[in-house]
C-alpha cells in the first residue's frame, strides 16, 4: 500500500475486532461526513455484524487496524438475498494511503465468493473522497435521495451507488 507501513494484512473480521472497528466507526460519526448516526458505538453494538452470510473484512498494518468494510443484508425478502448494502471506514490517520481501497476490493471478492450479485450503498454528496474511491472500483451512481436524513439539524442528500458482481449474474 503506497505510503503505508510494511506488513499490510487484509483478512476476514471476527467479533474480536469489534472494539477496533468501533473506534474507527466513531471517528466517522464524529466527523459528520459519512453517516447519519450520532451516537458513539461500542464493540457490543457491532456484534450483530458478525455471523451472517455477509462479509466483514479488516485491513491492518504494523500499527493495528486501519480500515474495515462490512456488508449487510439489503432486505429480509428472499428475492433480494443476493443484494447487500455496504459501509467502508478508514482510520483518520490512514486515509489517502489505499486502506479503504484494499478493504473494498476484498469485500467485493468476499461478496462474490458468498454469491452476492450486487453491492449498494448511499454516500453523502459532500463525501467526495468516498465517491471517488467507489467510482475507481467500478461503482456507478444510480441517483440521489434528496433530504435523505437530518444531521445536526441540516438535511443531507445522498448518492445511491451500486456495483454488479458480474460473475454471479447468470
PDB file of C-alpha atoms in Angstrom, residues 86-164:
ATOM      1  CA  UNK A  86     -22.043  -1.965   2.481  1.00  0.00           C
ATOM      2  CA  UNK A  87     -20.051   0.533   4.507  1.00  0.00           C
ATOM      3  CA  UNK A  88     -16.325   1.254   4.475  1.00  0.00           C
ATOM      4  CA  UNK A  89     -14.395   3.269   7.038  1.00  0.00           C
ATOM      5  CA  UNK A  90     -10.721   4.179   7.305  1.00  0.00           C
ATOM      6  CA  UNK A  91      -8.958   5.464  10.400  1.00  0.00           C
ATOM      7  CA  UNK A  92      -8.305   9.192  10.158  1.00  0.00           C
ATOM      8  CA  UNK A  93      -4.500   8.918  10.177  1.00  0.00           C
ATOM      9  CA  UNK A  94      -4.512   6.235   7.462  1.00  0.00           C
ATOM     10  CA  UNK A  95      -6.704   7.951   4.882  1.00  0.00           C
ATOM     11  CA  UNK A  96      -5.339   8.519   1.408  1.00  0.00           C
ATOM     12  CA  UNK A  97      -2.970   5.552   1.608  1.00  0.00           C
ATOM     13  CA  UNK A  98      -5.098   2.880  -0.049  1.00  0.00           C
ATOM     14  CA  UNK A  99      -6.513   1.124   3.022  1.00  0.00           C
ATOM     15  CA  UNK A 100     -10.122   1.860   2.040  1.00  0.00           C
ATOM     16  CA  UNK A 101      -9.494   0.603  -1.494  1.00  0.00           C
ATOM     17  CA  UNK A 102      -7.937  -2.574  -0.159  1.00  0.00           C
ATOM     18  CA  UNK A 103     -10.846  -3.134   2.214  1.00  0.00           C
ATOM     19  CA  UNK A 104     -13.386  -2.630  -0.580  1.00  0.00           C
ATOM     20  CA  UNK A 105     -11.522  -4.785  -3.107  1.00  0.00           C
ATOM     21  CA  UNK A 106     -11.500  -7.604  -0.558  1.00  0.00           C
ATOM     22  CA  UNK A 107     -15.153  -7.042   0.371  1.00  0.00           C
ATOM     23  CA  UNK A 108     -16.128  -7.277  -3.306  1.00  0.00           C
ATOM     24  CA  UNK A 109     -14.160 -10.520  -3.640  1.00  0.00           C
ATOM     25  CA  UNK A 110     -15.755 -11.983  -0.492  1.00  0.00           C
ATOM     26  CA  UNK A 111     -19.210 -10.895  -1.663  1.00  0.00           C
ATOM     27  CA  UNK A 112     -18.614 -12.665  -4.969  1.00  0.00           C
ATOM     28  CA  UNK A 113     -17.489 -15.817  -3.141  1.00  0.00           C
ATOM     29  CA  UNK A 114     -20.642 -15.650  -0.983  1.00  0.00           C
ATOM     30  CA  UNK A 115     -22.867 -15.493  -4.080  1.00  0.00           C
ATOM     31  CA  UNK A 116     -23.949 -11.843  -3.969  1.00  0.00           C
ATOM     32  CA  UNK A 117     -24.724 -10.251  -7.325  1.00  0.00           C
ATOM     33  CA  UNK A 118     -24.863  -6.618  -6.206  1.00  0.00           C
ATOM     34  CA  UNK A 119     -23.408  -4.266  -3.604  1.00  0.00           C
ATOM     35  CA  UNK A 120     -25.066  -0.925  -2.925  1.00  0.00           C
ATOM     36  CA  UNK A 121     -24.804   1.993  -0.550  1.00  0.00           C
ATOM     37  CA  UNK A 122     -25.683   5.615  -0.001  1.00  0.00           C
ATOM     38  CA  UNK A 123     -22.937   8.236   0.248  1.00  0.00           C
ATOM     39  CA  UNK A 124     -23.201  11.861   1.356  1.00  0.00           C
ATOM     40  CA  UNK A 125     -22.816  14.045  -1.731  1.00  0.00           C
ATOM     41  CA  UNK A 126     -20.169  16.102   0.056  1.00  0.00           C
ATOM     42  CA  UNK A 127     -18.089  12.965   0.740  1.00  0.00           C
ATOM     43  CA  UNK A 128     -16.110  13.309  -2.490  1.00  0.00           C
ATOM     44  CA  UNK A 129     -13.309  11.044  -1.244  1.00  0.00           C
ATOM     45  CA  UNK A 130     -15.666   8.078  -0.843  1.00  0.00           C
ATOM     46  CA  UNK A 131     -17.403   8.775  -4.134  1.00  0.00           C
ATOM     47  CA  UNK A 132     -14.038   8.861  -5.960  1.00  0.00           C
ATOM     48  CA  UNK A 133     -12.980   5.596  -4.312  1.00  0.00           C
ATOM     49  CA  UNK A 134     -16.186   3.853  -5.305  1.00  0.00           C
ATOM     50  CA  UNK A 135     -16.061   5.131  -8.901  1.00  0.00           C
ATOM     51  CA  UNK A 136     -12.488   3.826  -9.145  1.00  0.00           C
ATOM     52  CA  UNK A 137     -13.724   0.385  -8.019  1.00  0.00           C
ATOM     53  CA  UNK A 138     -16.471   0.188 -10.628  1.00  0.00           C
ATOM     54  CA  UNK A 139     -19.450   1.516  -8.694  1.00  0.00           C
ATOM     55  CA  UNK A 140     -21.888   3.710 -10.538  1.00  0.00           C
ATOM     56  CA  UNK A 141     -24.067   6.468  -9.172  1.00  0.00           C
ATOM     57  CA  UNK A 142     -27.669   5.488  -9.770  1.00  0.00           C
ATOM     58  CA  UNK A 143     -29.252   8.674  -8.495  1.00  0.00           C
ATOM     59  CA  UNK A 144     -29.720  10.897  -5.475  1.00  0.00           C
ATOM     60  CA  UNK A 145     -32.014  10.551  -2.498  1.00  0.00           C
ATOM     61  CA  UNK A 146     -32.878  14.144  -1.626  1.00  0.00           C
ATOM     62  CA  UNK A 147     -33.109  15.114   2.022  1.00  0.00           C
ATOM     63  CA  UNK A 148     -32.482  11.505   3.000  1.00  0.00           C
ATOM     64  CA  UNK A 149     -31.799  12.388   6.613  1.00  0.00           C
ATOM     65  CA  UNK A 150     -31.043  15.174   9.040  1.00  0.00           C
ATOM     66  CA  UNK A 151     -27.717  15.524  10.746  1.00  0.00           C
ATOM     67  CA  UNK A 152     -27.269  18.192  13.401  1.00  0.00           C
ATOM     68  CA  UNK A 153     -30.456  19.861  12.189  1.00  0.00           C
ATOM     69  CA  UNK A 154     -29.450  20.034   8.498  1.00  0.00           C
ATOM     70  CA  UNK A 155     -30.877  17.913   5.687  1.00  0.00           C
ATOM     71  CA  UNK A 156     -28.404  15.930   3.574  1.00  0.00           C
ATOM     72  CA  UNK A 157     -28.748  14.367   0.150  1.00  0.00           C
ATOM     73  CA  UNK A 158     -27.041  11.061  -0.603  1.00  0.00           C
ATOM     74  CA  UNK A 159     -25.829   9.466  -3.820  1.00  0.00           C
ATOM     75  CA  UNK A 160     -27.094   5.940  -4.401  1.00  0.00           C
ATOM     76  CA  UNK A 161     -24.249   3.745  -5.635  1.00  0.00           C
ATOM     77  CA  UNK A 162     -24.198   0.169  -6.866  1.00  0.00           C
ATOM     78  CA  UNK A 163     -21.821  -2.350  -8.338  1.00  0.00           C
ATOM     79  CA  UNK A 164     -22.875  -5.521 -10.059  1.00  0.00           C
TER      80      UNK A 164
END
